[in-house]
mmCIF file of the C-alpha atoms, coordinates in Angstrom:
data_MODEL
# 
_entry.id   MODEL 
# 
loop_
_atom_site.group_PDB 
_atom_site.id 
_atom_site.type_symbol 
_atom_site.label_atom_id 
_atom_site.label_alt_id 
_atom_site.label_comp_id 
_atom_site.label_asym_id 
_atom_site.label_entity_id 
_atom_site.label_seq_id 
_atom_site.pdbx_PDB_ins_code 
_atom_site.Cartn_x 
_atom_site.Cartn_y 
_atom_site.Cartn_z 
_atom_site.occupancy 
_atom_site.B_iso_or_equiv 
_atom_site.pdbx_formal_charge 
_atom_site.auth_seq_id 
_atom_site.auth_comp_id 
_atom_site.auth_asym_id 
_atom_site.auth_atom_id 
_atom_site.pdbx_PDB_model_num 
ATOM 1   C CA . MET A 1 1   ? 13.691  -15.523 -9.018  1.00 0.00 ? 1   MET A CA 1 
ATOM 2   C CA . LEU A 1 2   ? 13.557  -11.675 -8.087  1.00 0.00 ? 2   LEU A CA 1 
ATOM 3   C CA . HIS A 1 3   ? 13.886  -9.143  -10.445 1.00 0.00 ? 3   HIS A CA 1 
ATOM 4   C CA . ILE A 1 4   ? 15.838  -6.024  -10.003 1.00 0.00 ? 4   ILE A CA 1 
ATOM 5   C CA . SER A 1 5   ? 12.692  -4.163  -10.457 1.00 0.00 ? 5   SER A CA 1 
ATOM 6   C CA . TYR A 1 6   ? 11.231  -5.670  -7.145  1.00 0.00 ? 6   TYR A CA 1 
ATOM 7   C CA . LEU A 1 7   ? 14.340  -4.971  -5.270  1.00 0.00 ? 7   LEU A CA 1 
ATOM 8   C CA . LEU A 1 8   ? 13.825  -1.161  -6.335  1.00 0.00 ? 8   LEU A CA 1 
ATOM 9   C CA . LEU A 1 9   ? 10.106  -1.147  -5.295  1.00 0.00 ? 9   LEU A CA 1 
ATOM 10  C CA . LEU A 1 10  ? 11.169  -2.449  -1.896  1.00 0.00 ? 10  LEU A CA 1 
ATOM 11  C CA . LEU A 1 11  ? 13.779  0.287   -1.576  1.00 0.00 ? 11  LEU A CA 1 
ATOM 12  C CA . VAL A 1 12  ? 11.210  2.914   -2.558  1.00 0.00 ? 12  VAL A CA 1 
ATOM 13  C CA . LEU A 1 13  ? 8.694   1.325   -0.036  1.00 0.00 ? 13  LEU A CA 1 
ATOM 14  C CA . ALA A 1 14  ? 11.136  1.119   2.614   1.00 0.00 ? 14  ALA A CA 1 
ATOM 15  C CA . ILE A 1 15  ? 12.101  4.915   2.449   1.00 0.00 ? 15  ILE A CA 1 
ATOM 16  C CA . ALA A 1 16  ? 8.515   5.652   2.276   1.00 0.00 ? 16  ALA A CA 1 
ATOM 17  C CA . SER A 1 17  ? 7.897   3.417   5.244   1.00 0.00 ? 17  SER A CA 1 
ATOM 18  C CA . ALA A 1 18  ? 10.518  5.236   7.397   1.00 0.00 ? 18  ALA A CA 1 
ATOM 19  C CA . CYS A 1 19  ? 9.158   8.806   6.161   1.00 0.00 ? 19  CYS A CA 1 
ATOM 20  C CA . ASP A 1 20  ? 5.868   7.685   6.934   1.00 0.00 ? 20  ASP A CA 1 
ATOM 21  C CA . ILE A 1 21  ? 6.537   6.488   10.451  1.00 0.00 ? 21  ILE A CA 1 
ATOM 22  C CA . LYS A 1 22  ? 8.556   9.664   11.146  1.00 0.00 ? 22  LYS A CA 1 
ATOM 23  C CA . THR A 1 23  ? 6.503   12.666  9.615   1.00 0.00 ? 23  THR A CA 1 
ATOM 24  C CA . ARG A 1 24  ? 3.267   10.818  8.528   1.00 0.00 ? 24  ARG A CA 1 
ATOM 25  C CA . LYS A 1 25  ? 4.030   12.057  4.993   1.00 0.00 ? 25  LYS A CA 1 
ATOM 26  C CA . ILE A 1 26  ? 5.262   10.322  1.897   1.00 0.00 ? 26  ILE A CA 1 
ATOM 27  C CA . PRO A 1 27  ? 7.760   12.903  -0.039  1.00 0.00 ? 27  PRO A CA 1 
ATOM 28  C CA . ASN A 1 28  ? 6.490   13.510  -3.362  1.00 0.00 ? 28  ASN A CA 1 
ATOM 29  C CA . GLY A 1 29  ? 10.268  13.341  -4.782  1.00 0.00 ? 29  GLY A CA 1 
ATOM 30  C CA . LEU A 1 30  ? 10.145  9.713   -3.603  1.00 0.00 ? 30  LEU A CA 1 
ATOM 31  C CA . ILE A 1 31  ? 6.872   9.027   -5.276  1.00 0.00 ? 31  ILE A CA 1 
ATOM 32  C CA . LEU A 1 32  ? 8.121   10.451  -8.460  1.00 0.00 ? 32  LEU A CA 1 
ATOM 33  C CA . THR A 1 33  ? 11.249  8.568   -8.364  1.00 0.00 ? 33  THR A CA 1 
ATOM 34  C CA . GLY A 1 34  ? 9.231   5.311   -7.886  1.00 0.00 ? 34  GLY A CA 1 
ATOM 35  C CA . LEU A 1 35  ? 6.833   6.310   -10.704 1.00 0.00 ? 35  LEU A CA 1 
ATOM 36  C CA . VAL A 1 36  ? 9.594   7.069   -12.947 1.00 0.00 ? 36  VAL A CA 1 
ATOM 37  C CA . THR A 1 37  ? 11.604  3.833   -12.317 1.00 0.00 ? 37  THR A CA 1 
ATOM 38  C CA . GLY A 1 38  ? 8.350   1.766   -12.411 1.00 0.00 ? 38  GLY A CA 1 
ATOM 39  C CA . VAL A 1 39  ? 7.708   3.075   -15.862 1.00 0.00 ? 39  VAL A CA 1 
ATOM 40  C CA . LEU A 1 40  ? 11.220  2.250   -16.950 1.00 0.00 ? 40  LEU A CA 1 
ATOM 41  C CA . PHE A 1 41  ? 12.004  -0.975  -15.346 1.00 0.00 ? 41  PHE A CA 1 
ATOM 42  C CA . SER A 1 42  ? 8.992   -3.063  -14.594 1.00 0.00 ? 42  SER A CA 1 
ATOM 43  C CA . PRO A 1 43  ? 7.921   -5.920  -16.740 1.00 0.00 ? 43  PRO A CA 1 
ATOM 44  C CA . VAL A 1 44  ? 4.108   -4.704  -16.548 1.00 0.00 ? 44  VAL A CA 1 
ATOM 45  C CA . GLY A 1 45  ? 2.518   -3.874  -19.905 1.00 0.00 ? 45  GLY A CA 1 
ATOM 46  C CA . ILE A 1 46  ? 1.758   -0.058  -20.600 1.00 0.00 ? 46  ILE A CA 1 
ATOM 47  C CA . LEU A 1 47  ? -1.885  -0.715  -21.009 1.00 0.00 ? 47  LEU A CA 1 
ATOM 48  C CA . THR A 1 48  ? -2.104  -2.374  -17.547 1.00 0.00 ? 48  THR A CA 1 
ATOM 49  C CA . LYS A 1 49  ? -0.250  0.615   -15.984 1.00 0.00 ? 49  LYS A CA 1 
ATOM 50  C CA . LEU A 1 50  ? -2.391  3.240   -17.771 1.00 0.00 ? 50  LEU A CA 1 
ATOM 51  C CA . PHE A 1 51  ? -5.542  1.730   -16.765 1.00 0.00 ? 51  PHE A CA 1 
ATOM 52  C CA . GLY A 1 52  ? -4.141  1.095   -13.310 1.00 0.00 ? 52  GLY A CA 1 
ATOM 53  C CA . VAL A 1 53  ? -2.931  4.673   -12.828 1.00 0.00 ? 53  VAL A CA 1 
ATOM 54  C CA . LEU A 1 54  ? -6.311  6.061   -14.144 1.00 0.00 ? 54  LEU A CA 1 
ATOM 55  C CA . PHE A 1 55  ? -8.383  3.673   -11.946 1.00 0.00 ? 55  PHE A CA 1 
ATOM 56  C CA . LEU A 1 56  ? -6.358  4.882   -8.616  1.00 0.00 ? 56  LEU A CA 1 
ATOM 57  C CA . PHE A 1 57  ? -6.603  8.672   -9.716  1.00 0.00 ? 57  PHE A CA 1 
ATOM 58  C CA . PHE A 1 58  ? -10.339 8.550   -9.605  1.00 0.00 ? 58  PHE A CA 1 
ATOM 59  C CA . PHE A 1 59  ? -10.109 6.230   -6.569  1.00 0.00 ? 59  PHE A CA 1 
ATOM 60  C CA . GLY A 1 60  ? -8.010  8.661   -4.786  1.00 0.00 ? 60  GLY A CA 1 
ATOM 61  C CA . MET A 1 61  ? -11.088 11.461  -5.539  1.00 0.00 ? 61  MET A CA 1 
ATOM 62  C CA . LEU A 1 62  ? -13.124 9.273   -3.218  1.00 0.00 ? 62  LEU A CA 1 
ATOM 63  C CA . HIS A 1 63  ? -10.949 10.160  -0.112  1.00 0.00 ? 63  HIS A CA 1 
ATOM 64  C CA . LEU A 1 64  ? -10.866 6.768   1.182   1.00 0.00 ? 64  LEU A CA 1 
ATOM 65  C CA . MET A 1 65  ? -7.269  6.626   1.810   1.00 0.00 ? 65  MET A CA 1 
ATOM 66  C CA . GLY A 1 66  ? -4.282  9.332   2.112   1.00 0.00 ? 66  GLY A CA 1 
ATOM 67  C CA . MET A 1 67  ? -3.217  10.662  -1.195  1.00 0.00 ? 67  MET A CA 1 
ATOM 68  C CA . GLY A 1 68  ? 0.272   9.730   -0.113  1.00 0.00 ? 68  GLY A CA 1 
ATOM 69  C CA . ASP A 1 69  ? -0.999  6.281   0.129   1.00 0.00 ? 69  ASP A CA 1 
ATOM 70  C CA . ILE A 1 70  ? -2.920  6.245   -3.217  1.00 0.00 ? 70  ILE A CA 1 
ATOM 71  C CA . LYS A 1 71  ? 0.531   7.450   -4.632  1.00 0.00 ? 71  LYS A CA 1 
ATOM 72  C CA . LEU A 1 72  ? 2.415   4.652   -3.181  1.00 0.00 ? 72  LEU A CA 1 
ATOM 73  C CA . TRP A 1 73  ? -0.099  2.260   -4.457  1.00 0.00 ? 73  TRP A CA 1 
ATOM 74  C CA . MET A 1 74  ? 0.325   3.617   -8.068  1.00 0.00 ? 74  MET A CA 1 
ATOM 75  C CA . VAL A 1 75  ? 4.176   3.024   -7.848  1.00 0.00 ? 75  VAL A CA 1 
ATOM 76  C CA . ILE A 1 76  ? 3.293   -0.409  -6.551  1.00 0.00 ? 76  ILE A CA 1 
ATOM 77  C CA . LEU A 1 77  ? 0.951   -0.899  -9.394  1.00 0.00 ? 77  LEU A CA 1 
ATOM 78  C CA . LEU A 1 78  ? 3.433   0.293   -12.027 1.00 0.00 ? 78  LEU A CA 1 
ATOM 79  C CA . TYR A 1 79  ? 5.892   -2.452  -10.701 1.00 0.00 ? 79  TYR A CA 1 
ATOM 80  C CA . LEU A 1 80  ? 3.632   -5.399  -10.132 1.00 0.00 ? 80  LEU A CA 1 
ATOM 81  C CA . GLY A 1 81  ? 0.341   -4.591  -12.047 1.00 0.00 ? 81  GLY A CA 1 
ATOM 82  C CA . PHE A 1 82  ? -3.108  -3.934  -11.351 1.00 0.00 ? 82  PHE A CA 1 
ATOM 83  C CA . ALA A 1 83  ? -4.463  -7.143  -9.843  1.00 0.00 ? 83  ALA A CA 1 
ATOM 84  C CA . ASN A 1 84  ? -1.007  -7.736  -7.688  1.00 0.00 ? 84  ASN A CA 1 
ATOM 85  C CA . SER A 1 85  ? -1.223  -4.246  -6.388  1.00 0.00 ? 85  SER A CA 1 
ATOM 86  C CA . CYS A 1 86  ? -4.801  -4.664  -5.349  1.00 0.00 ? 86  CYS A CA 1 
ATOM 87  C CA . PHE A 1 87  ? -3.930  -7.934  -3.699  1.00 0.00 ? 87  PHE A CA 1 
ATOM 88  C CA . ILE A 1 88  ? -0.891  -6.111  -1.679  1.00 0.00 ? 88  ILE A CA 1 
ATOM 89  C CA . VAL A 1 89  ? -3.279  -3.057  -0.639  1.00 0.00 ? 89  VAL A CA 1 
ATOM 90  C CA . ALA A 1 90  ? -5.981  -5.628  0.436   1.00 0.00 ? 90  ALA A CA 1 
ATOM 91  C CA . THR A 1 91  ? -3.326  -7.701  2.659   1.00 0.00 ? 91  THR A CA 1 
ATOM 92  C CA . ALA A 1 92  ? -1.863  -4.307  3.785   1.00 0.00 ? 92  ALA A CA 1 
ATOM 93  C CA . ALA A 1 93  ? -5.336  -3.277  5.053   1.00 0.00 ? 93  ALA A CA 1 
ATOM 94  C CA . LEU A 1 94  ? -5.845  -6.684  6.866   1.00 0.00 ? 94  LEU A CA 1 
ATOM 95  C CA . LEU A 1 95  ? -2.414  -6.516  8.461   1.00 0.00 ? 95  LEU A CA 1 
ATOM 96  C CA . LEU A 1 96  ? -3.098  -2.758  9.504   1.00 0.00 ? 96  LEU A CA 1 
ATOM 97  C CA . ILE A 1 97  ? -6.329  -3.995  11.230  1.00 0.00 ? 97  ILE A CA 1 
ATOM 98  C CA . LEU A 1 98  ? -4.973  -6.920  12.868  1.00 0.00 ? 98  LEU A CA 1 
ATOM 99  C CA . TYR A 1 99  ? -2.119  -4.378  14.216  1.00 0.00 ? 99  TYR A CA 1 
ATOM 100 C CA . ALA A 1 100 ? -4.795  -1.952  15.447  1.00 0.00 ? 100 ALA A CA 1 
ATOM 101 C CA . ILE A 1 101 ? -6.890  -4.526  17.317  1.00 0.00 ? 101 ILE A CA 1 
ATOM 102 C CA . TRP A 1 102 ? -3.555  -5.920  18.724  1.00 0.00 ? 102 TRP A CA 1 
ATOM 103 C CA . LYS A 1 103 ? -2.684  -2.349  19.682  1.00 0.00 ? 103 LYS A CA 1 
ATOM 104 C CA . ASN A 1 104 ? -5.856  -1.344  21.262  1.00 0.00 ? 104 ASN A CA 1 
ATOM 105 C CA . PRO A 1 105 ? -8.052  -4.709  21.858  1.00 0.00 ? 105 PRO A CA 1 
ATOM 106 C CA . SER A 1 106 ? -10.683 -2.399  22.979  1.00 0.00 ? 106 SER A CA 1 
ATOM 107 C CA . ILE A 1 107 ? -11.734 -1.799  19.512  1.00 0.00 ? 107 ILE A CA 1 
ATOM 108 C CA . THR A 1 108 ? -13.310 -5.221  19.345  1.00 0.00 ? 108 THR A CA 1 
ATOM 109 C CA . LYS A 1 109 ? -15.597 -5.119  22.389  1.00 0.00 ? 109 LYS A CA 1 
ATOM 110 C CA . ASP A 1 110 ? -18.771 -3.960  20.693  1.00 0.00 ? 110 ASP A CA 1 
ATOM 111 C CA . ILE A 1 111 ? -19.395 -5.578  17.296  1.00 0.00 ? 111 ILE A CA 1 
ATOM 112 C CA . SER A 1 112 ? -22.420 -3.763  16.737  1.00 0.00 ? 112 SER A CA 1 
ATOM 113 C CA . VAL A 1 113 ? -20.458 -0.439  16.250  1.00 0.00 ? 113 VAL A CA 1 
ATOM 114 C CA . TYR A 1 114 ? -18.620 -1.354  13.048  1.00 0.00 ? 114 TYR A CA 1 
ATOM 115 C CA . THR A 1 115 ? -18.054 1.887   11.772  1.00 0.00 ? 115 THR A CA 1 
ATOM 116 C CA . LYS A 1 116 ? -16.643 3.191   14.987  1.00 0.00 ? 116 LYS A CA 1 
ATOM 117 C CA . LYS A 1 117 ? -14.135 0.579   14.785  1.00 0.00 ? 117 LYS A CA 1 
ATOM 118 C CA . ILE A 1 118 ? -13.104 1.685   11.286  1.00 0.00 ? 118 ILE A CA 1 
ATOM 119 C CA . GLY A 1 119 ? -13.108 5.285   12.407  1.00 0.00 ? 119 GLY A CA 1 
ATOM 120 C CA . SER A 1 120 ? -10.996 4.427   15.612  1.00 0.00 ? 120 SER A CA 1 
ATOM 121 C CA . ILE A 1 121 ? -8.205  2.820   13.384  1.00 0.00 ? 121 ILE A CA 1 
ATOM 122 C CA . GLU A 1 122 ? -8.323  5.931   11.157  1.00 0.00 ? 122 GLU A CA 1 
ATOM 123 C CA . GLU A 1 123 ? -8.165  8.460   14.128  1.00 0.00 ? 123 GLU A CA 1 
ATOM 124 C CA . ASP A 1 124 ? -5.322  6.553   15.675  1.00 0.00 ? 124 ASP A CA 1 
ATOM 125 C CA . GLY A 1 125 ? -3.208  7.543   12.515  1.00 0.00 ? 125 GLY A CA 1 
ATOM 126 C CA . PHE A 1 126 ? -1.492  4.428   11.923  1.00 0.00 ? 126 PHE A CA 1 
ATOM 127 C CA . PRO A 1 127 ? 1.038   5.214   8.924   1.00 0.00 ? 127 PRO A CA 1 
ATOM 128 C CA . PHE A 1 128 ? 0.005   2.907   6.051   1.00 0.00 ? 128 PHE A CA 1 
ATOM 129 C CA . ALA A 1 129 ? 3.343   2.492   4.121   1.00 0.00 ? 129 ALA A CA 1 
ATOM 130 C CA . PRO A 1 130 ? 4.788   0.153   6.671   1.00 0.00 ? 130 PRO A CA 1 
ATOM 131 C CA . PHE A 1 131 ? 2.039   -2.255  5.941   1.00 0.00 ? 131 PHE A CA 1 
ATOM 132 C CA . LEU A 1 132 ? 2.404   -1.819  2.259   1.00 0.00 ? 132 LEU A CA 1 
ATOM 133 C CA . LEU A 1 133 ? 6.046   -2.781  2.843   1.00 0.00 ? 133 LEU A CA 1 
ATOM 134 C CA . ALA A 1 134 ? 5.200   -5.852  4.647   1.00 0.00 ? 134 ALA A CA 1 
ATOM 135 C CA . SER A 1 135 ? 2.465   -6.908  2.455   1.00 0.00 ? 135 SER A CA 1 
ATOM 136 C CA . THR A 1 136 ? 4.839   -6.705  -0.545  1.00 0.00 ? 136 THR A CA 1 
ATOM 137 C CA . VAL A 1 137 ? 7.589   -8.670  1.154   1.00 0.00 ? 137 VAL A CA 1 
ATOM 138 C CA . LEU A 1 138 ? 5.158   -11.208 1.993   1.00 0.00 ? 138 LEU A CA 1 
ATOM 139 C CA . PHE A 1 139 ? 4.055   -11.160 -1.873  1.00 0.00 ? 139 PHE A CA 1 
ATOM 140 C CA . GLY A 1 140 ? 7.415   -11.589 -3.016  1.00 0.00 ? 140 GLY A CA 1 
ATOM 141 C CA . ILE A 1 141 ? 7.872   -14.519 -0.595  1.00 0.00 ? 141 ILE A CA 1 
ATOM 142 C CA . TRP A 1 142 ? 4.770   -16.190 -1.872  1.00 0.00 ? 142 TRP A CA 1 
ATOM 143 C CA . LYS A 1 143 ? 5.721   -15.593 -5.584  1.00 0.00 ? 143 LYS A CA 1 
ATOM 144 C CA . VAL A 1 144 ? 8.904   -17.419 -4.786  1.00 0.00 ? 144 VAL A CA 1 
ATOM 145 C CA . VAL A 1 145 ? 7.487   -20.301 -2.938  1.00 0.00 ? 145 VAL A CA 1 
ATOM 146 C CA . VAL A 1 146 ? 4.436   -21.024 -5.237  1.00 0.00 ? 146 VAL A CA 1 
# 
């Protein structure tokens, strides 16, 4: 059964996806709305939320992802918990890699230049929020089915 909090999360992710596709930015006001509603309406325990947000804050300092994507990950974490959010982000990253390969098959021509492939995906500047949305939807379907 889907909770209203999951539907709120999907709404935040859908708006973030539209903004990310259009402007390559996720508005801080939307992130703030997602964070507040995530704290207020999600069934996840406060310690999980606190640990996860602190972890993501320090993870963001490594600059492995855009800060908008990190903040969106924090929103997902507040709604669904740390482990589920990590699963969703990993699935979104896999979906992004598959999409990048589909969009530009030449990325896979030379296996020995692995780092160049990752750099090529990053340079193409694909918005990540739509993949987070797709991954969250797949996660919801999986939770309903299993």
